[in-house]
Amino acid sequence: MKIDHLGIAVRSIDKALEFYRDQLGLTVTLRESVAAEKVEAAMLPLGESRVELLEASAPDSVIAKFIDKRGEGLHHIAVTVPDLPAAIEKLKASGARVLNEPRIGAGGHLYSFIHPSSTGGVLLELIQE
Ligand code: ZN
């Protein structure tokens, strides 16, 4: 397993890039709109993982709700697993709160989210490449 990316909720990707790209020196390799989730995303590789900046594209986006409640900040940690359906079955069997069955995301990867109540307070995204 490895950390695939850290998802950071921001009010404005362009504003956040003034830090992550212009000051810290990371490079944007992907910018995309995820219509189903009502978010804009920018991916910036960092070592073997990535920073994912997330901006709401509608007022009812999960990212808008997150920022309303908690302000900008770390939204989720994404971990790559070799077999997502098997990992989800195992987690459910042991009582973890799985938020969605594996589904296909924008990059063509399978993903599921685990509720923060099961993980020590951080939303966890599991990904199978
Ligand atoms: Zn993510």
XYZ file of C-alpha atoms and ligand atoms in Angstrom:
130
model
C 0.000 0.000 0.000
C 1.064 3.582 -0.491
C -0.363 7.044 -0.069
C -1.710 7.946 -3.513
C -2.658 11.504 -2.656
C -3.689 13.974 0.019
C -6.951 15.742 -0.815
C -7.014 19.364 0.336
C -10.236 21.389 0.230
C -9.626 24.972 -0.881
C -11.877 27.900 -1.757
C -9.902 28.599 -4.926
C -7.469 26.315 -6.729
C -5.893 29.297 -8.482
C -5.270 30.984 -5.146
C -3.885 27.771 -3.599
C -1.532 27.351 -6.567
C 0.134 30.601 -5.582
C 1.517 28.579 -2.682
C 1.788 24.969 -3.889
C 3.100 25.778 -7.385
C 4.663 29.224 -7.217
C 6.148 29.173 -3.705
C 6.604 25.464 -2.862
C 7.618 24.557 -6.429
C 5.258 21.676 -7.265
C 3.961 21.169 -10.829
C 0.323 20.736 -11.886
C 0.051 17.604 -14.029
C -3.725 17.351 -14.233
C -6.694 19.663 -13.884
C -10.158 18.246 -14.219
C -13.827 18.813 -13.500
C -15.560 15.957 -11.752
C -19.188 16.749 -12.561
C -20.601 13.868 -10.501
C -18.899 15.188 -7.354
C -19.306 18.885 -8.249
C -15.616 19.576 -7.781
C -12.705 20.972 -9.722
C -9.439 19.170 -9.002
C -5.763 19.856 -9.604
C -3.120 17.149 -9.123
C 0.444 18.024 -8.136
C 2.915 15.116 -7.856
C 4.963 15.066 -4.654
C 7.467 12.231 -4.388
C 5.637 8.971 -5.017
C 2.321 10.523 -4.093
C 0.396 13.681 -4.983
C -1.402 16.675 -3.575
C -4.992 16.954 -4.843
C -6.466 20.438 -4.548
C -10.260 20.391 -4.474
C -12.533 23.349 -5.162
C -16.345 23.237 -5.101
C -18.036 23.882 -8.451
C -21.514 24.219 -6.915
C -22.838 25.410 -3.539
C -24.120 21.900 -2.694
C -20.781 20.224 -3.433
C -19.343 18.105 -0.607
C -16.310 20.379 -0.726
C -18.473 23.500 -0.250
C -20.164 21.845 2.737
C -16.815 20.790 4.192
C -15.401 24.331 3.926
C -18.605 25.862 5.367
C -18.252 23.634 8.425
C -14.508 23.367 8.967
C -12.792 25.849 6.695
C -10.112 24.987 4.174
C -7.865 22.054 5.032
C -7.089 18.376 4.735
C -10.210 16.696 3.334
C -9.055 13.109 2.825
C -6.088 10.764 2.549
C -6.086 8.354 -0.400
C -4.350 4.991 -0.117
C -3.767 2.573 -2.977
C -4.713 -1.060 -2.345
C -4.107 -4.019 -4.675
C -7.681 -5.408 -4.519
C -10.332 -2.846 -3.579
C -13.422 -5.102 -3.531
C -11.598 -7.529 -1.226
C -10.386 -4.692 1.013
C -13.934 -3.285 1.269
C -15.444 -6.671 2.120
C -12.859 -7.160 4.847
C -13.438 -3.686 6.299
C -17.225 -4.106 6.277
C -16.945 -7.527 7.926
C -14.870 -6.000 10.717
C -17.383 -3.186 11.288
C -15.773 -0.218 9.508
C -18.157 2.367 8.056
C -17.745 2.087 4.285
C -19.445 5.036 2.552
C -19.716 3.626 -0.968
C -19.217 0.413 -2.869
C -16.202 0.578 -5.217
C -17.012 2.849 -8.166
C -15.102 4.206 -11.117
C -13.686 7.714 -10.697
C -12.612 10.353 -13.158
C -9.186 8.828 -13.747
C -10.726 5.413 -14.500
C -9.686 4.086 -11.077
C -11.922 2.222 -8.644
C -12.434 4.043 -5.359
C -14.382 3.868 -2.094
C -14.510 6.155 0.922
C -14.326 5.114 4.586
C -16.079 7.350 7.142
C -13.878 9.351 9.547
C -15.636 7.714 12.524
C -13.764 4.508 11.638
C -10.350 6.014 10.913
C -9.478 8.372 13.750
C -11.168 11.395 12.262
C -9.874 11.541 8.689
C -11.924 10.630 5.615
C -10.032 7.787 3.916
C -10.213 7.070 0.196
C -9.138 3.618 -0.959
C -8.067 3.334 -4.595
C -7.316 0.434 -6.885
C -5.328 1.495 -9.933
Zn -9.037 11.978 -3.700
